[in-house]
Coordinates of C-alpha atoms and ligand atoms in Angstrom, one line a residue:
X1 CA 14.0 5.2 7.5
X2 CA 12.5 8.2 5.7
X3 CA 11.8 11.7 6.8
X4 CA 15.0 12.1 8.8
X5 CA 17.0 13.8 6.0
X6 CA 16.6 17.2 4.5
X7 CA 13.5 17.9 2.5
X8 CA 14.0 17.6 -1.2
X9 CA 11.6 19.8 -3.2
X10 CA 10.7 18.7 -6.7
X11 CA 8.9 20.4 -9.6
X12 CA 6.9 19.0 -12.5
X13 CA 6.3 21.0 -15.6
X14 CA 3.8 20.6 -18.4
X15 CA 5.3 17.8 -20.5
X16 CA 5.2 16.7 -24.1
X17 CA 3.5 13.3 -24.9
X18 CA 4.6 10.5 -22.6
X19 CA 5.7 7.4 -24.6
X20 CA 7.5 4.1 -24.1
X21 CA 7.2 1.3 -21.5
X22 CA 6.8 1.9 -17.8
X23 CA 8.0 -1.2 -15.9
X24 CA 7.2 -0.4 -12.3
X25 CA 8.9 -2.2 -9.4
X26 CA 7.6 -5.1 -7.2
X27 CA 4.4 -4.9 -5.2
X28 CA 4.9 -3.4 -1.7
X29 CA 2.3 -5.5 0.1
X30 CA 3.7 -8.8 -1.4
X31 CA 7.3 -7.8 -0.7
X32 CA 6.7 -7.2 3.0
X33 CA 4.8 -10.5 3.2
X34 CA 7.5 -12.5 1.3
X35 CA 10.1 -11.4 3.9
X36 CA 7.8 -12.0 6.9
X37 CA 6.4 -15.4 5.8
X38 CA 10.0 -16.4 4.7
X39 CA 11.2 -15.6 8.2
X40 CA 8.5 -17.9 9.6
X41 CA 9.2 -20.8 7.4
X42 CA 11.8 -23.5 8.1
X43 CA 14.6 -23.2 5.6
X44 CA 15.4 -20.9 2.7
X45 CA 12.8 -18.8 0.8
X46 CA 14.0 -17.3 -2.4
X47 CA 12.5 -14.0 -3.6
X48 CA 12.8 -12.3 -7.0
X49 CA 11.4 -8.9 -7.9
X50 CA 11.4 -7.7 -4.3
X51 CA 10.7 -4.0 -4.0
X52 CA 13.8 -2.3 -2.7
X53 CA 11.9 0.7 -1.3
X54 CA 12.8 1.9 2.2
X55 CA 9.6 0.5 3.7
X56 CA 10.5 -3.0 2.6
X57 CA 14.2 -2.6 3.5
X58 CA 13.1 -1.6 7.1
X59 CA 11.0 -4.9 7.2
X60 CA 14.1 -6.9 6.1
X61 CA 16.1 -5.3 8.8
X62 CA 13.4 -6.1 11.4
X63 CA 13.3 -9.8 10.3
X64 CA 17.1 -9.9 10.9
X65 CA 16.6 -8.4 14.4
X66 CA 14.1 -11.2 15.1
X67 CA 16.7 -13.8 14.1
X68 CA 16.0 -14.6 10.4
X69 CA 19.0 -14.6 8.0
X70 CA 18.0 -12.2 5.2
X71 CA 20.5 -11.8 2.3
X72 CA 20.5 -9.6 -0.8
X73 CA 22.0 -11.3 -3.9
X74 CA 21.3 -8.6 -6.5
X75 CA 18.6 -6.2 -7.5
X76 CA 15.3 -7.6 -6.2
X77 CA 17.0 -11.0 -5.7
X78 CA 16.9 -11.9 -2.0
X79 CA 16.8 -15.0 0.2
X80 CA 15.4 -15.5 3.7
X81 CA 16.5 -18.3 6.0
X82 CA 13.5 -18.6 8.3
X83 CA 13.4 -19.7 11.9
X84 CA 9.9 -21.3 11.9
X85 CA 6.6 -20.3 13.4
X86 CA 7.3 -19.3 17.0
X87 CA 11.0 -19.3 16.4
X88 CA 11.7 -15.6 16.6
X89 CA 14.3 -14.4 19.1
X90 CA 13.8 -11.3 21.1
X91 CA 15.4 -8.3 19.4
X92 CA 18.2 -6.6 21.2
X93 CA 17.1 -3.1 20.2
X94 CA 14.1 -1.0 19.2
X95 CA 12.5 -2.0 15.9
X96 CA 12.3 1.1 13.6
X97 CA 9.8 0.6 10.9
X98 CA 10.4 4.0 9.3
X99 CA 7.4 5.2 7.4
X100 CA 5.6 1.8 7.1
X101 CA 2.3 1.1 8.6
X102 CA 2.2 -2.3 6.9
X103 CA 5.6 -3.2 8.2
X104 CA 5.0 -2.3 11.8
X105 CA 1.4 -3.8 12.0
X106 CA 2.3 -7.1 10.4
X107 CA 5.5 -7.5 12.4
X108 CA 3.6 -6.8 15.7
X109 CA 1.2 -9.6 14.7
X110 CA 4.0 -11.9 13.9
X111 CA 5.7 -11.6 17.3
X112 CA 2.5 -11.2 19.4
X113 CA 2.1 -14.8 20.2
X114 CA 5.7 -15.6 21.1
X115 CA 7.0 -15.0 24.7
X116 CA 9.2 -12.0 24.1
X117 CA 9.1 -8.2 24.3
X118 CA 9.8 -5.8 21.4
X119 CA 9.6 -2.1 21.2
X120 CA 8.5 -0.4 17.9
X121 CA 8.9 3.1 16.6
X122 CA 8.9 4.9 13.2
X123 CA 9.2 8.3 11.6
X124 CA 7.1 11.3 12.4
X125 CA 4.3 10.1 10.1
X126 CA 4.2 6.6 11.5
X127 CA 4.3 7.9 15.1
X128 CA 1.0 9.7 14.5
X129 CA -0.9 6.6 13.2
X130 CA -3.2 4.5 15.3
X131 CA -1.9 1.1 16.4
X132 CA -4.9 0.3 18.6
X133 CA -6.6 -1.2 15.6
X134 CA -4.0 -4.0 15.7
X135 CA -3.2 -4.2 19.5
X136 CA -6.9 -4.5 20.4
X137 CA -7.4 -7.8 18.5
X138 CA -3.9 -8.9 19.6
X139 CA -4.9 -8.5 23.2
X140 CA -7.5 -11.3 22.7
X141 CA -4.6 -13.7 22.2
X142 CA -3.1 -12.5 25.5
X143 CA -0.7 -10.0 24.1
X144 CA -0.1 -6.7 25.9
X145 CA 0.9 -3.4 24.4
X146 CA 2.1 -0.1 26.0
X147 CA 2.2 2.9 23.7
X148 CA 1.7 6.6 23.8
X149 CA -1.7 8.3 24.1
X150 CA -4.1 7.1 21.5
X151 CA -2.2 3.9 20.9
X152 CA 0.7 5.6 19.1
X153 CA 4.3 4.6 18.7
X154 CA 6.8 4.2 20.3
X155 CA 5.1 1.1 21.6
X156 CA 6.3 -1.9 23.6
X157 CA 4.5 -5.2 22.8
X158 CA 4.7 -8.1 25.2
X159 CA 4.0 -11.3 23.3
X160 CA 1.6 -13.9 24.8
X161 CA 3.5 -16.8 26.4
X162 CA 0.3 -19.0 26.3
X163 CA -1.7 -17.6 23.4
X164 CA -5.3 -18.7 22.8
X165 CA -6.9 -18.6 19.3
X166 CA -9.3 -15.9 18.6
X167 CA -12.4 -15.1 16.5
X168 CA -12.4 -11.5 15.4
X169 CA -14.7 -9.5 13.2
X170 CA -12.8 -6.5 11.6
X171 CA -14.4 -3.2 12.6
X172 CA -12.5 -1.4 9.7
X173 CA -11.8 -2.8 6.3
X174 CA -8.1 -3.2 6.7
X175 CA -5.8 -5.9 5.2
X176 CA -3.1 -4.8 7.7
X177 CA -5.3 -5.6 10.7
X178 CA -6.6 -8.9 9.0
X179 CA -3.0 -9.9 8.3
X180 CA -1.7 -9.0 11.8
X181 CA -4.4 -11.3 13.4
X182 CA -3.7 -14.1 11.0
X183 CA 0.1 -13.8 11.6
X184 CA -0.6 -13.9 15.4
X185 CA -2.9 -16.9 14.8
X186 CA -0.1 -18.8 13.3
X187 CA 1.5 -19.4 16.7
X188 CA -1.7 -19.9 18.6
X189 CA -3.0 -23.5 19.1
X190 CA -6.4 -24.3 17.5
X191 CA -8.2 -22.2 14.9
X192 CA -8.1 -18.4 14.5
X193 CA -11.0 -16.9 12.7
X194 CA -11.1 -13.5 11.1
X195 CA -14.3 -12.1 9.6
X196 CA -14.3 -9.2 7.1
X197 CA -17.4 -7.6 5.9
X198 CA -15.8 -6.0 2.8
X199 CA -13.0 -8.0 1.1
X200 CA -9.6 -6.3 1.4
X201 CA -6.4 -7.3 -0.4
X202 CA -6.0 -11.1 0.0
X203 CA -2.2 -11.5 -0.4
X204 CA -1.7 -12.9 3.1
X205 CA -4.3 -15.6 2.5
X206 CA -2.9 -16.5 -0.9
X207 CA 0.7 -16.6 0.4
X208 CA -0.1 -18.4 3.6
X209 CA -1.6 -21.2 1.5
X210 CA 1.5 -21.1 -0.7
X211 CA 3.7 -21.5 2.3
X212 CA 1.6 -24.6 3.4
X213 CA -0.7 -23.2 6.1
X214 CA -4.1 -24.7 6.5
X215 CA -6.5 -21.9 5.8
X216 CA -9.9 -21.6 4.2
X217 CA -12.2 -18.8 3.3
X218 CA -16.0 -19.1 3.3
X219 CA -18.5 -16.5 2.2
X220 CA -21.2 -16.1 4.8
X221 CA -23.9 -13.5 5.6
X222 CA -21.3 -11.7 7.8
X223 CA -18.8 -11.5 4.9
X224 CA -15.6 -13.4 4.3
X225 CA -14.9 -15.9 7.1
X226 CA -11.2 -16.8 7.1
X227 CA -10.1 -19.7 9.3
X228 CA -6.5 -20.5 10.0
X229 CA -5.2 -23.6 11.8
X230 CA -2.4 -22.6 14.2
X231 CA 1.1 -24.0 14.6
X232 CA 1.7 -25.2 11.0
X233 CA 5.2 -25.9 9.8
X234 CA 5.6 -23.3 7.0
X235 CA 7.5 -24.6 4.0
X236 CA 10.0 -22.2 2.3
X237 CA 8.9 -21.0 -1.1
X238 CA 10.2 -19.3 -4.3
X239 CA 8.3 -16.0 -4.4
X240 CA 8.2 -14.1 -7.7
X241 CA 6.9 -10.7 -6.6
X242 CA 4.6 -9.2 -9.3
X243 CA 4.7 -5.5 -10.2
X244 CA 2.8 -3.1 -7.9
X245 CA -0.5 -1.9 -9.3
X246 CA -0.5 1.0 -6.9
X247 CA 2.8 2.2 -8.3
X248 CA 1.6 1.5 -11.9
X249 CA -1.3 4.0 -11.1
X250 CA 1.1 6.9 -11.4
X251 CA 2.4 6.5 -15.0
X252 CA -1.0 5.3 -16.0
X253 CA -2.8 8.4 -14.7
X254 CA 0.0 10.7 -16.0
X255 CA -0.5 9.3 -19.5
X256 CA -4.3 9.8 -19.3
X257 CA -3.9 13.5 -18.6
X258 CA -0.7 14.5 -20.6
X259 CA -1.7 15.4 -24.1
X260 CA -0.7 13.0 -26.8
X261 CA 0.6 10.3 -24.5
X262 CA 0.6 6.6 -25.4
X263 CA 2.4 4.2 -23.0
X264 CA 2.6 0.6 -22.1
X265 CA 2.6 -0.5 -18.5
X266 CA 3.3 -4.2 -18.3
X267 CA 2.2 -6.8 -15.7
X268 CA -0.4 -4.7 -13.8
X269 CA -2.3 -6.8 -11.3
X270 CA -6.0 -7.4 -12.0
X271 CA -6.5 -9.0 -8.6
X272 CA -10.1 -8.0 -7.7
X273 CA -8.9 -6.8 -4.3
X274 CA -6.5 -4.4 -5.9
X275 CA -7.9 -3.2 -9.2
X276 CA -10.6 -0.7 -8.2
X277 CA -8.8 2.3 -9.7
X278 CA -8.7 0.7 -13.1
X279 CA -12.4 -0.1 -13.0
X280 CA -13.1 3.5 -12.0
X281 CA -10.8 5.0 -14.8
X282 CA -12.6 2.9 -17.4
X283 CA -16.0 4.1 -16.1
X284 CA -14.7 7.7 -16.4
X285 CA -13.9 7.1 -20.1
X286 CA -10.1 6.5 -19.8
X287 CA -8.6 4.9 -22.9
X288 CA -7.0 1.8 -21.4
X289 CA -6.6 -1.5 -23.3
X290 CA -6.0 -4.5 -21.1
X291 CA -3.7 -6.7 -23.2
X292 CA -2.2 -10.2 -22.8
X293 CA -4.0 -11.3 -19.6
X294 CA -2.1 -14.0 -17.7
X295 CA -0.8 -15.1 -14.3
X296 CA 2.5 -13.8 -12.8
X297 CA 3.7 -14.6 -9.3
X298 CA 0.4 -16.1 -8.5
X299 CA -1.5 -12.9 -9.4
X300 CA -3.7 -12.3 -12.5
X301 CA -2.0 -9.5 -14.5
X302 CA -2.4 -7.7 -17.9
X303 CA -0.3 -5.3 -19.9
X304 CA -2.0 -1.9 -20.0
X305 CA -1.8 0.4 -23.1
X306 CA -2.8 3.8 -21.9
X307 CA -3.5 6.8 -24.1
X308 CA -4.3 10.5 -23.4
X309 CA -8.0 10.7 -22.7
X310 CA -9.5 14.1 -23.2
X311 CA -13.1 12.9 -22.8
X312 CA -13.1 11.7 -19.3
X313 CA -16.2 12.4 -17.2
X314 CA -16.5 12.7 -13.4
X315 CA -18.4 9.9 -11.7
X316 CA -19.5 8.8 -8.3
X317 CA -17.1 6.1 -7.0
X318 CA -19.1 3.5 -5.0
X319 CA -18.0 3.4 -1.4
X320 CA -17.8 -0.4 -1.4
X321 CA -15.0 -0.1 -4.0
X322 CA -12.8 1.8 -1.5
X323 CA -10.9 -1.2 -0.1
X324 CA -9.8 -2.3 -3.6
X325 CA -8.4 1.2 -4.4
X326 CA -7.7 2.7 -1.0
X327 CA -4.2 3.8 -1.9
X328 CA -5.3 5.2 -5.3
X329 CA -7.6 8.0 -4.2
X330 CA -4.9 10.7 -4.2
X331 CA -4.0 10.1 -7.9
X332 CA -7.6 9.5 -8.8
X333 CA -8.4 13.0 -7.4
X334 CA -5.8 14.4 -9.8
X335 CA -7.3 12.6 -12.8
X336 CA -10.7 13.8 -11.6
X337 CA -9.4 17.4 -11.8
X338 CA -8.7 16.9 -15.5
X339 CA -12.1 15.2 -16.2
X340 CA -15.4 17.1 -16.9
X341 CA -18.0 17.3 -14.2
X342 CA -17.6 16.3 -10.6
X343 CA -16.1 13.1 -9.1
X344 CA -17.6 12.1 -5.8
X345 CA -15.5 9.8 -3.6
X346 CA -17.6 8.6 -0.6
X347 CA -16.7 6.1 2.2
X348 CA -13.1 7.2 2.2
X349 CA -12.5 8.2 5.9
X350 CA -9.7 5.6 6.1
X351 CA -7.6 8.0 4.0
X352 CA -7.4 10.2 7.1
X353 CA -5.2 7.7 8.9
X354 CA -2.7 6.8 6.1
X355 CA 0.9 8.1 5.9
X356 CA -0.9 11.5 6.0
X357 CA -4.5 12.7 6.2
X358 CA -4.9 12.2 2.5
X359 CA -8.2 13.9 2.1
X360 CA -6.8 17.0 3.7
X361 CA -3.5 16.8 1.8
X362 CA -5.2 16.4 -1.6
X363 CA -7.9 19.0 -0.9
X364 CA -5.4 21.7 0.2
X365 CA -3.0 21.0 -2.6
X366 CA -5.6 20.8 -5.4
X367 CA -7.2 24.0 -4.1
X368 CA -3.8 25.7 -4.3
X369 CA -3.7 24.5 -7.9
X370 CA -7.0 26.2 -8.6
X371 CA -9.3 23.2 -8.3
X372 CA -12.7 23.4 -6.5
X373 CA -13.0 20.8 -3.8
X374 CA -15.6 19.8 -1.2
X375 CA -14.9 17.5 1.6
X376 CA -16.3 16.1 4.8
X377 CA -15.0 13.5 7.2
X378 CA -15.8 10.6 4.8
X379 CA -16.0 12.2 1.4
X380 CA -13.9 14.0 -1.2
X381 CA -15.5 15.8 -4.2
X382 CA -13.4 17.2 -7.0
X383 CA -14.9 19.5 -9.6
X384 CA -13.2 18.7 -12.8
X385 CA -11.8 21.4 -15.1
X386 CA -11.5 19.3 -18.3
X387 CA -8.3 18.2 -20.1
X388 CA -5.6 20.8 -19.7
X389 CA -7.8 22.8 -17.4
X390 CA -6.0 22.8 -14.1
X391 CA -4.2 26.1 -13.5
X392 CA -1.4 24.7 -11.3
X393 CA 1.3 27.1 -10.2
X394 CA 1.5 26.0 -6.6
X395 CA 3.6 24.0 -4.1
X396 CA 1.9 21.1 -2.3
X397 CA 2.8 19.9 1.1
X398 CA 3.5 16.2 1.1
X399 CA 3.5 15.5 4.9
X400 CA 6.0 12.6 4.6
X401 CA 3.5 10.8 2.2
X402 CA 4.9 9.2 -0.9
X403 CA 1.6 9.0 -2.7
X404 CA 0.8 12.6 -2.1
X405 CA 4.2 13.6 -3.5
X406 CA 3.8 11.5 -6.7
X407 CA 0.2 12.6 -7.2
X408 CA 1.1 16.3 -7.3
X409 CA 4.1 15.7 -9.5
X410 CA 1.7 13.9 -11.9
X411 CA -0.6 16.9 -11.8
X412 CA 2.2 19.2 -12.7
X413 CA 2.9 17.3 -15.9
X414 CA -0.4 18.4 -17.3
X415 CA -1.3 21.6 -15.5
X416 CA -0.9 25.0 -17.1
X417 CA 1.8 26.2 -14.7
X418 CA 4.3 24.0 -12.8
X419 CA 3.4 22.2 -9.7
X420 CA 6.0 21.6 -6.9
X421 CA 6.1 19.5 -3.9
X422 CA 7.9 20.6 -0.7
X423 CA 9.5 17.2 -0.2
X424 CA 9.9 14.4 -2.7
X425 CA 12.1 12.2 -0.5
X426 CA 9.2 10.0 0.8
X427 CA 8.9 8.7 -2.8
X428 CA 11.8 6.4 -2.0
X429 CA 9.7 4.4 0.5
X430 CA 7.8 2.6 -2.2
X431 CA 8.9 3.6 -5.7
X432 CA 12.6 4.3 -5.7
X433 CA 12.9 4.6 -9.5
X434 CA 10.0 6.9 -10.0
X435 CA 11.9 10.0 -11.0
X436 CA 14.1 8.3 -13.6
X437 CA 11.2 6.2 -15.0
X438 CA 9.0 9.1 -15.5
X439 CA 11.8 11.1 -17.1
X440 CA 12.4 8.2 -19.5
X441 CA 8.7 8.4 -20.5
X442 CA 9.2 12.1 -21.3
X443 CA 8.1 13.8 -18.0
X444 CA 9.8 17.0 -17.0
X445 CA 10.7 16.6 -13.3
X446 CA 13.3 18.8 -11.8
X447 CA 14.9 18.9 -8.4
X448 CA 14.1 22.1 -6.5
Ligands
S3P1 C1 -1.7 -2.7 2.9 C2 -3.0 -2.5 3.3 C3 -3.6 -1.1 3.2 C4 -2.8 -0.2 2.3 C5 -1.4 -0.3 2.5 C6 -0.9 -1.7 2.3 C7 -1.2 -4.1 3.1 O1 -3.7 -0.5 4.4 O2 -3.3 1.1 2.4 O3 -0.6 0.6 1.7 O4 -0.2 -4.4 2.6 O5 -1.9 -4.9 3.8 P1 -5.0 -0.9 5.4 O6 -5.0 -2.3 5.7 O7 -4.7 -0.1 6.7 O8 -6.2 -0.3 4.7

């Protein structure tokens, strides 16, 4: 769990050129799924490159509580002895998913169509986030859920003893909701259908196919129609987790704004449902070379050579790109502050229900650093101050949000005066080696 210890302030100071190789850890989305799908397969799934961030560790613990045998053999090297679809046992205690929306929502889906009751909770951030977006579609299977006002955790979920398959059109572009419904559909007879208007990250679909589920995706006028046949026997797999493109975003963006930088970030996913930030940066004039394109762990990847870019221009980011870069808006708004002209981010209201209200957290922190911001419910506009132009000299509140913490530390590496964050501890939820890795590249990050 995160957010239960003491706050750990951290400060970033203007740094010399960043150089070297930034090998970021495994993908968070794929790591959660490797553990969960492994737990639903019959036999032993082997995982390499698993992200050992707290979010994923909490999911590993939850899978044990539901009866799977989860073993760590070495760094990133894990195995899961699964119990089969519908084979979960009722957990003896409350499931604490810490800071992780992905963890809790996917696990709720996984147990929703098995006759058992489980109670979920999380840290102060997760207990504020809406769960109705998952429990509403799960109720169509026959699942019941009892939470706090507004569908908040703690929440008790009563799995459907006789689930029926569902057809559900996603009202929000959310891979977590899509995945929760597909996971529930695994233990329902017949075909479960999920329709998404805008494509969101497709790791669940890719991995379900890999684990032997019968699933197909059609493109229709309503969007993507995903059909899953219930009650398959999932076959255990060897999963090689590729590096996390959302973690790679931090060294990449830091190198773009720190004068003289030239770094290599290997194995960054170019999956079209994840690479929106990289498209946007190139449109802004970022100097990024995409080298050595290949497949790794079933994902298209490239090595990124990233150089300081003092000619970046603000742009309007198309709203339809939001699902493929949803976690990257905080760090993009930092890059935008070092570009010339304004960057307009529209269609981003989902940012308000992440680990924190990310529009508000970025707007307040950037304003404190001397940047002009405009916002409304669904929009964030950053007025760029050009390379080296951000005054800095402020402390940003991170609100238990790992991406907000890393974004402001990134800003501090290039701002005129240091930038601090009130609490860097949430960084451990998704990128435990961030501090050391950035220091190796030449970043000045100090505790306190
Ligand atoms: C995730 C989906 C996204 C993303 C989160 C990981 C996933 O959330 O923000 O960090 O692994 O499915 P939403 O599905 O709520 O947009």
